[in-house]
Amino acid sequence: MCVDTDMFHVTEAGVRLSIVDPGDAPRTCVVLLGHMAWLEPFELQRFELLAAELRSRLVVVESAGLGESAPLSWAERRALLAGHYRPVASRLLNAVGEVVPAGESLDLIGYSMGATMASAIAAVDPARFTSLTLVEPVGFRAWNPIQLIAAVYHESKSTPEYLVETAGHGASIPAPWQHNPLAPSPRRNLLDQSLLGGGLSWGRTDGDLRAVVGHDAAPSVLLIHGDNSRLSPAAAVQSLGQSLAATGAHVNTVQVSGGHGLWHSLPRVQGLAREITTHWGLLPV
């Protein structure tokens, strides 16, 4: 399938995004990246695969203060100091509104920190979204910051194994910029990246998710976690799913093989796409 990618669209809201279109797509998904990820070739090849597998147009949103996106505002920074992502989420949603027709129903997908941002976006306007998929969510429970950093360090040691799987999948770009000395580095605002990552330790995503499922027109929720993840522990994610489902919301929780870095493996991303399309197929028409 031919996939068309517009890599360099900077909105009036100062947010850079890419539109990845497989052609004749019946759905549009907004995708939020993990911490320190930007719109580089390695990331885009994943989304070209996802767009084809999901048969969906993807609007991939770059994190504030990274790459070509504008830095956070001082109001957004103050909110993140207390773990609140909705102010920056509102700006990202406005950016999406510049490229997606008003009133078009959307799906949301977020990985890691992007799962927290996706939850905050859904909390801002729950009725706009049909589904909310969180892959390896991190910010739904409070963390001791030192333990959070230790878990990130532990998971990062497994990243090369997932990159080997990607290389074996025939990927043209073998590794993200952090693991590829030949790749260009993004322009980085270290203050903003520290605030975006540090805000996860407050565990505010739980509150955003409850605001989402409590809405009359709540999107369905799909939680996907690895069976060997320290950042999305299986028992904690399963408990979150059960708690959200107890409100009467449409919630599915899926466990897959791997740890937090599974997002870097194209074969595993292909498997994630199958889980997402299965979830979509269970939704009421």
mmCIF file of C-alpha atoms in Angstrom:
data_model
loop_
_atom_site.group_PDB
_atom_site.id
_atom_site.type_symbol
_atom_site.label_atom_id
_atom_site.label_comp_id
_atom_site.label_asym_id
_atom_site.label_seq_id
_atom_site.Cartn_x
_atom_site.Cartn_y
_atom_site.Cartn_z
ATOM 1 C CA MET A 1 0.000 0.000 0.000
ATOM 2 C CA CYS A 2 1.333 3.442 -0.898
ATOM 3 C CA VAL A 3 1.430 5.792 2.093
ATOM 4 C CA ASP A 4 1.771 9.542 1.626
ATOM 5 C CA THR A 5 3.506 11.433 4.430
ATOM 6 C CA ASP A 6 3.509 15.204 4.934
ATOM 7 C CA MET A 7 6.453 15.587 7.328
ATOM 8 C CA PHE A 8 6.684 19.317 7.903
ATOM 9 C CA HIS A 9 3.385 20.951 8.774
ATOM 10 C CA VAL A 10 3.711 23.602 11.499
ATOM 11 C CA THR A 11 0.347 24.911 12.676
ATOM 12 C CA GLU A 12 -0.557 28.403 13.825
ATOM 13 C CA ALA A 13 -0.549 26.976 17.349
ATOM 14 C CA GLY A 14 3.205 26.420 16.948
ATOM 15 C CA VAL A 15 2.890 22.640 16.853
ATOM 16 C CA ARG A 16 4.574 20.520 14.189
ATOM 17 C CA LEU A 17 2.710 17.490 12.970
ATOM 18 C CA SER A 18 2.791 14.932 10.179
ATOM 19 C CA ILE A 19 -0.165 13.593 8.262
ATOM 20 C CA VAL A 20 0.377 9.980 7.234
ATOM 21 C CA ASP A 21 -2.284 8.940 4.743
ATOM 22 C CA PRO A 22 -2.629 5.432 3.251
ATOM 23 C CA GLY A 23 -5.309 6.691 0.865
ATOM 24 C CA ASP A 24 -9.083 6.158 1.026
ATOM 25 C CA ALA A 25 -8.890 5.861 4.831
ATOM 26 C CA PRO A 26 -12.247 5.554 6.638
ATOM 27 C CA ARG A 27 -10.847 6.774 9.992
ATOM 28 C CA THR A 28 -8.549 9.512 11.268
ATOM 29 C CA CYS A 29 -6.330 8.880 14.290
ATOM 30 C CA VAL A 30 -4.417 11.439 16.313
ATOM 31 C CA VAL A 31 -1.148 9.952 17.606
ATOM 32 C CA LEU A 32 0.899 11.280 20.528
ATOM 33 C CA LEU A 33 4.590 10.446 20.850
ATOM 34 C CA GLY A 34 6.604 9.249 23.819
ATOM 35 C CA HIS A 35 9.062 11.386 25.767
ATOM 36 C CA MET A 36 11.961 12.826 23.708
ATOM 37 C CA ALA A 37 10.479 11.483 20.452
ATOM 38 C CA TRP A 38 10.172 13.856 17.509
ATOM 39 C CA LEU A 39 9.116 13.655 13.874
ATOM 40 C CA GLU A 40 12.214 11.989 12.467
ATOM 41 C CA PRO A 41 12.468 9.261 9.807
ATOM 42 C CA PHE A 42 12.608 6.399 12.332
ATOM 43 C CA GLU A 43 9.357 7.492 13.944
ATOM 44 C CA LEU A 44 7.648 8.145 10.621
ATOM 45 C CA GLN A 45 8.362 4.654 9.263
ATOM 46 C CA ARG A 46 6.473 3.253 12.271
ATOM 47 C CA PHE A 47 3.501 5.457 11.529
ATOM 48 C CA GLU A 48 3.529 4.571 7.845
ATOM 49 C CA LEU A 49 3.250 0.934 8.944
ATOM 50 C CA LEU A 50 0.485 1.765 11.438
ATOM 51 C CA ALA A 51 -1.466 3.831 8.899
ATOM 52 C CA ALA A 52 -1.429 0.943 6.447
ATOM 53 C CA GLU A 53 -2.339 -1.671 9.071
ATOM 54 C CA LEU A 54 -5.113 0.446 10.604
ATOM 55 C CA ARG A 55 -6.340 1.736 7.233
ATOM 56 C CA SER A 56 -6.435 5.154 8.873
ATOM 57 C CA ARG A 57 -5.086 8.603 8.240
ATOM 58 C CA LEU A 58 -2.726 9.436 11.105
ATOM 59 C CA VAL A 59 -2.157 12.928 12.446
ATOM 60 C CA VAL A 60 1.089 12.548 14.400
ATOM 61 C CA VAL A 61 1.723 15.398 16.832
ATOM 62 C CA GLU A 62 5.208 16.439 17.912
ATOM 63 C CA SER A 63 5.917 17.214 21.559
ATOM 64 C CA ALA A 64 6.289 20.854 22.604
ATOM 65 C CA GLY A 65 9.844 22.101 22.975
ATOM 66 C CA LEU A 66 11.293 19.444 20.667
ATOM 67 C CA GLY A 67 12.089 19.463 16.967
ATOM 68 C CA GLU A 68 10.279 22.297 15.196
ATOM 69 C CA SER A 69 7.444 22.675 17.714
ATOM 70 C CA ALA A 70 7.280 25.839 19.780
ATOM 71 C CA PRO A 71 8.279 25.708 23.448
ATOM 72 C CA LEU A 72 5.764 25.459 26.254
ATOM 73 C CA SER A 73 4.149 28.638 27.517
ATOM 74 C CA TRP A 74 4.821 29.690 31.090
ATOM 75 C CA ALA A 75 1.243 28.778 32.007
ATOM 76 C CA GLU A 76 1.761 25.297 30.578
ATOM 77 C CA ARG A 77 5.035 24.966 32.478
ATOM 78 C CA ARG A 78 3.413 25.969 35.761
ATOM 79 C CA ALA A 79 0.679 23.385 35.218
ATOM 80 C CA LEU A 80 3.211 20.627 34.511
ATOM 81 C CA LEU A 81 5.035 21.423 37.758
ATOM 82 C CA ALA A 82 1.932 19.981 39.443
ATOM 83 C CA GLY A 83 1.480 17.207 36.872
ATOM 84 C CA HIS A 84 -1.374 18.805 34.911
ATOM 85 C CA TYR A 85 -1.218 18.149 31.159
ATOM 86 C CA ARG A 86 -4.555 19.587 30.051
ATOM 87 C CA PRO A 87 -3.279 23.128 29.288
ATOM 88 C CA VAL A 88 -0.705 21.862 26.783
ATOM 89 C CA ALA A 89 -3.181 19.222 25.592
ATOM 90 C CA SER A 90 -5.604 22.014 24.688
ATOM 91 C CA ARG A 91 -2.967 23.607 22.462
ATOM 92 C CA LEU A 92 -2.247 20.294 20.748
ATOM 93 C CA LEU A 93 -5.970 19.746 20.174
ATOM 94 C CA ASN A 94 -6.244 23.211 18.642
ATOM 95 C CA ALA A 95 -3.354 22.303 16.331
ATOM 96 C CA VAL A 96 -5.167 19.154 15.221
ATOM 97 C CA GLY A 97 -8.227 21.300 14.559
ATOM 98 C CA GLU A 98 -6.234 23.237 11.971
ATOM 99 C CA VAL A 99 -5.835 20.164 9.749
ATOM 100 C CA VAL A 100 -8.954 18.107 10.554
ATOM 101 C CA PRO A 101 -12.466 19.310 9.630
ATOM 102 C CA ALA A 102 -14.580 20.473 12.554
ATOM 103 C CA GLY A 103 -16.988 17.802 13.708
ATOM 104 C CA GLU A 104 -15.017 14.871 12.262
ATOM 105 C CA SER A 105 -14.924 12.016 14.759
ATOM 106 C CA LEU A 106 -11.396 10.973 15.692
ATOM 107 C CA ASP A 107 -9.522 8.141 17.372
ATOM 108 C CA LEU A 108 -6.645 8.778 19.780
ATOM 109 C CA ILE A 109 -3.496 6.684 20.222
ATOM 110 C CA GLY A 110 -0.711 7.499 22.666
ATOM 111 C CA TYR A 111 2.449 5.691 23.727
ATOM 112 C CA SER A 112 4.163 6.156 27.120
ATOM 113 C CA MET A 113 4.124 9.901 27.871
ATOM 114 C CA GLY A 114 1.974 10.213 24.764
ATOM 115 C CA ALA A 115 -0.630 8.073 26.543
ATOM 116 C CA THR A 116 -0.788 10.700 29.269
ATOM 117 C CA MET A 117 -1.106 13.473 26.673
ATOM 118 C CA ALA A 118 -3.773 11.537 24.758
ATOM 119 C CA SER A 119 -5.763 11.082 27.973
ATOM 120 C CA ALA A 120 -5.532 14.805 28.700
ATOM 121 C CA ILE A 121 -6.670 15.651 25.157
ATOM 122 C CA ALA A 122 -9.630 13.288 25.511
ATOM 123 C CA ALA A 123 -10.498 14.896 28.855
ATOM 124 C CA VAL A 124 -10.579 18.327 27.182
ATOM 125 C CA ASP A 125 -13.178 17.209 24.595
ATOM 126 C CA PRO A 126 -14.388 13.614 25.187
ATOM 127 C CA ALA A 127 -17.219 13.794 22.662
ATOM 128 C CA ARG A 128 -14.769 14.433 19.801
ATOM 129 C CA PHE A 129 -13.263 10.944 20.026
ATOM 130 C CA THR A 130 -14.543 7.458 19.222
ATOM 131 C CA SER A 131 -11.739 5.561 20.930
ATOM 132 C CA LEU A 132 -8.726 6.164 23.150
ATOM 133 C CA THR A 133 -5.846 3.675 22.928
ATOM 134 C CA LEU A 134 -3.070 3.873 25.508
ATOM 135 C CA VAL A 135 0.045 1.815 24.782
ATOM 136 C CA GLU A 136 2.294 1.307 27.800
ATOM 137 C CA PRO A 137 0.810 4.171 29.865
ATOM 138 C CA VAL A 138 3.049 5.501 32.636
ATOM 139 C CA GLY A 139 1.385 8.491 34.297
ATOM 140 C CA PHE A 140 -1.748 6.846 35.708
ATOM 141 C CA ARG A 141 -0.210 6.242 39.149
ATOM 142 C CA ALA A 142 2.067 8.310 41.362
ATOM 143 C CA TRP A 143 5.787 7.608 41.184
ATOM 144 C CA ASN A 144 8.716 8.413 43.393
ATOM 145 C CA PRO A 145 10.787 10.389 40.842
ATOM 146 C CA ILE A 146 13.913 8.370 41.616
ATOM 147 C CA GLN A 147 12.029 5.104 41.068
ATOM 148 C CA LEU A 148 10.606 6.462 37.818
ATOM 149 C CA ILE A 149 14.095 7.328 36.548
ATOM 150 C CA ALA A 150 15.364 3.901 37.623
ATOM 151 C CA ALA A 151 12.535 2.184 35.738
ATOM 152 C CA VAL A 152 13.276 4.247 32.613
ATOM 153 C CA TYR A 153 16.957 3.285 32.859
ATOM 154 C CA HIS A 154 16.108 -0.405 33.264
ATOM 155 C CA GLU A 155 13.770 -0.388 30.264
ATOM 156 C CA SER A 156 16.256 1.500 28.083
ATOM 157 C CA LYS A 157 18.737 -1.370 28.375
ATOM 158 C CA SER A 158 16.353 -3.541 26.342
ATOM 159 C CA THR A 159 15.940 -1.049 23.492
ATOM 160 C CA PRO A 160 18.716 -2.565 21.326
ATOM 161 C CA GLU A 161 16.862 -5.900 21.309
ATOM 162 C CA TYR A 162 13.759 -4.256 19.848
ATOM 163 C CA LEU A 163 15.857 -2.395 17.273
ATOM 164 C CA VAL A 164 17.282 -5.734 16.107
ATOM 165 C CA GLU A 165 13.701 -6.878 15.479
ATOM 166 C CA THR A 166 13.050 -3.709 13.482
ATOM 167 C CA ALA A 167 16.175 -4.232 11.392
ATOM 168 C CA GLY A 168 15.067 -7.804 10.700
ATOM 169 C CA HIS A 169 11.724 -6.457 9.509
ATOM 170 C CA GLY A 170 13.472 -4.743 6.606
ATOM 171 C CA ALA A 171 13.278 -1.236 8.056
ATOM 172 C CA SER A 172 15.086 1.430 6.052
ATOM 173 C CA ILE A 173 15.881 3.414 9.226
ATOM 174 C CA PRO A 174 17.372 1.074 11.856
ATOM 175 C CA ALA A 175 17.237 3.243 15.006
ATOM 176 C CA PRO A 176 15.927 6.503 16.497
ATOM 177 C CA TRP A 177 18.226 9.480 16.814
ATOM 178 C CA GLN A 178 19.338 8.596 20.359
ATOM 179 C CA HIS A 179 20.752 5.283 19.079
ATOM 180 C CA ASN A 180 21.921 6.404 15.642
ATOM 181 C CA PRO A 181 25.052 8.592 15.505
ATOM 182 C CA LEU A 182 24.381 9.380 11.851
ATOM 183 C CA ALA A 183 20.878 10.717 12.497
ATOM 184 C CA PRO A 184 20.298 14.455 13.000
ATOM 185 C CA SER A 185 19.504 15.561 16.537
ATOM 186 C CA PRO A 186 16.408 17.629 17.231
ATOM 187 C CA ARG A 187 16.401 21.121 18.600
ATOM 188 C CA ARG A 188 15.612 20.565 22.275
ATOM 189 C CA ASN A 189 14.289 22.745 25.071
ATOM 190 C CA LEU A 190 15.634 20.841 28.066
ATOM 191 C CA LEU A 191 13.399 22.679 30.547
ATOM 192 C CA ASP A 192 10.273 21.687 28.646
ATOM 193 C CA GLN A 193 11.368 18.083 28.190
ATOM 194 C CA SER A 194 12.172 17.836 31.903
ATOM 195 C CA LEU A 195 8.749 19.197 32.838
ATOM 196 C CA LEU A 196 6.909 16.922 30.409
ATOM 197 C CA GLY A 197 8.717 13.844 31.726
ATOM 198 C CA GLY A 198 8.683 14.880 35.372
ATOM 199 C CA GLY A 199 4.956 15.564 35.352
ATOM 200 C CA LEU A 200 4.320 11.838 34.943
ATOM 201 C CA SER A 201 5.347 11.223 38.547
ATOM 202 C CA TRP A 202 2.162 12.910 39.813
ATOM 203 C CA GLY A 203 -0.082 10.205 38.349
ATOM 204 C CA ARG A 204 -2.713 12.647 37.051
ATOM 205 C CA THR A 205 -3.662 10.453 34.065
ATOM 206 C CA ASP A 206 -5.995 8.472 36.309
ATOM 207 C CA GLY A 207 -8.066 11.601 36.941
ATOM 208 C CA ASP A 208 -8.130 12.494 33.257
ATOM 209 C CA LEU A 209 -9.310 9.000 32.352
ATOM 210 C CA ARG A 210 -12.099 9.172 34.923
ATOM 211 C CA ALA A 211 -13.209 12.488 33.466
ATOM 212 C CA VAL A 212 -13.258 10.843 30.028
ATOM 213 C CA VAL A 213 -15.247 7.721 30.961
ATOM 214 C CA GLY A 214 -17.631 9.798 33.064
ATOM 215 C CA HIS A 215 -18.752 11.788 30.027
ATOM 216 C CA ASP A 216 -22.106 10.960 28.416
ATOM 217 C CA ALA A 217 -20.428 10.509 25.013
ATOM 218 C CA ALA A 218 -17.264 8.842 26.322
ATOM 219 C CA PRO A 219 -14.912 7.171 23.847
ATOM 220 C CA SER A 220 -14.076 3.522 24.336
ATOM 221 C CA VAL A 221 -10.726 2.854 26.039
ATOM 222 C CA LEU A 222 -8.113 0.286 25.079
ATOM 223 C CA LEU A 223 -5.156 -0.293 27.433
ATOM 224 C CA ILE A 224 -2.209 -2.231 25.998
ATOM 225 C CA HIS A 225 0.754 -3.186 28.167
ATOM 226 C CA GLY A 226 3.749 -5.467 27.978
ATOM 227 C CA ASP A 227 3.994 -8.487 30.250
ATOM 228 C CA ASN A 228 7.535 -7.517 31.262
ATOM 229 C CA SER A 229 7.248 -3.748 31.675
ATOM 230 C CA ARG A 230 8.456 -1.867 34.735
ATOM 231 C CA LEU A 231 6.908 1.386 33.546
ATOM 232 C CA SER A 232 3.464 -0.138 32.936
ATOM 233 C CA PRO A 233 3.345 -2.979 35.472
ATOM 234 C CA ALA A 234 0.838 -5.644 34.470
ATOM 235 C CA ALA A 235 -1.018 -5.742 37.792
ATOM 236 C CA ALA A 236 -1.343 -1.947 37.912
ATOM 237 C CA VAL A 237 -2.662 -1.657 34.344
ATOM 238 C CA GLN A 238 -5.105 -4.527 34.857
ATOM 239 C CA SER A 239 -6.364 -2.844 38.032
ATOM 240 C CA LEU A 240 -6.788 0.453 36.173
ATOM 241 C CA GLY A 241 -8.786 -1.263 33.446
ATOM 242 C CA GLN A 242 -11.065 -2.989 35.944
ATOM 243 C CA SER A 243 -11.624 0.263 37.826
ATOM 244 C CA LEU A 244 -12.542 2.157 34.643
ATOM 245 C CA ALA A 245 -14.785 -0.668 33.421
ATOM 246 C CA ALA A 246 -16.627 -0.612 36.760
ATOM 247 C CA THR A 247 -17.994 2.820 35.794
ATOM 248 C CA GLY A 248 -19.867 1.181 32.920
ATOM 249 C CA ALA A 249 -17.447 2.447 30.276
ATOM 250 C CA HIS A 250 -16.370 0.336 27.295
ATOM 251 C CA VAL A 251 -12.833 -0.648 28.383
ATOM 252 C CA ASN A 252 -10.581 -3.427 27.108
ATOM 253 C CA THR A 253 -7.195 -4.329 28.577
ATOM 254 C CA VAL A 254 -4.724 -6.333 26.493
ATOM 255 C CA GLN A 255 -1.421 -7.818 27.593
ATOM 256 C CA VAL A 256 1.236 -8.439 24.940
ATOM 257 C CA SER A 257 4.710 -9.903 25.076
ATOM 258 C CA GLY A 258 7.552 -7.502 25.824
ATOM 259 C CA GLY A 259 8.583 -4.491 27.853
ATOM 260 C CA HIS A 260 8.188 -0.757 27.498
ATOM 261 C CA GLY A 261 10.443 -0.553 24.446
ATOM 262 C CA LEU A 262 8.199 -2.755 22.293
ATOM 263 C CA TRP A 263 7.129 0.440 20.468
ATOM 264 C CA HIS A 264 10.587 0.411 18.819
ATOM 265 C CA SER A 265 9.976 -3.005 17.208
ATOM 266 C CA LEU A 266 8.110 -2.821 13.903
ATOM 267 C CA PRO A 267 6.895 -6.445 14.130
ATOM 268 C CA ARG A 268 5.453 -5.727 17.572
ATOM 269 C CA VAL A 269 3.868 -2.497 16.332
ATOM 270 C CA GLN A 270 2.214 -4.602 13.636
ATOM 271 C CA GLY A 271 0.834 -6.779 16.437
ATOM 272 C CA LEU A 272 -0.394 -3.690 18.295
ATOM 273 C CA ALA A 273 -2.254 -2.624 15.165
ATOM 274 C CA ARG A 274 -4.081 -5.958 15.151
ATOM 275 C CA GLU A 275 -5.137 -5.420 18.775
ATOM 276 C CA ILE A 276 -6.398 -1.939 17.956
ATOM 277 C CA THR A 277 -8.411 -3.046 14.925
ATOM 278 C CA THR A 278 -9.883 -5.897 16.977
ATOM 279 C CA HIS A 279 -10.976 -3.380 19.615
ATOM 280 C CA TRP A 280 -12.477 -1.114 16.952
ATOM 281 C CA GLY A 281 -14.390 -4.068 15.556
ATOM 282 C CA LEU A 282 -16.050 -4.615 18.942
ATOM 283 C CA LEU A 283 -17.391 -1.067 19.128
ATOM 284 C CA PRO A 284 -21.089 -0.469 18.568
ATOM 285 C CA VAL A 285 -21.895 0.903 15.130
#
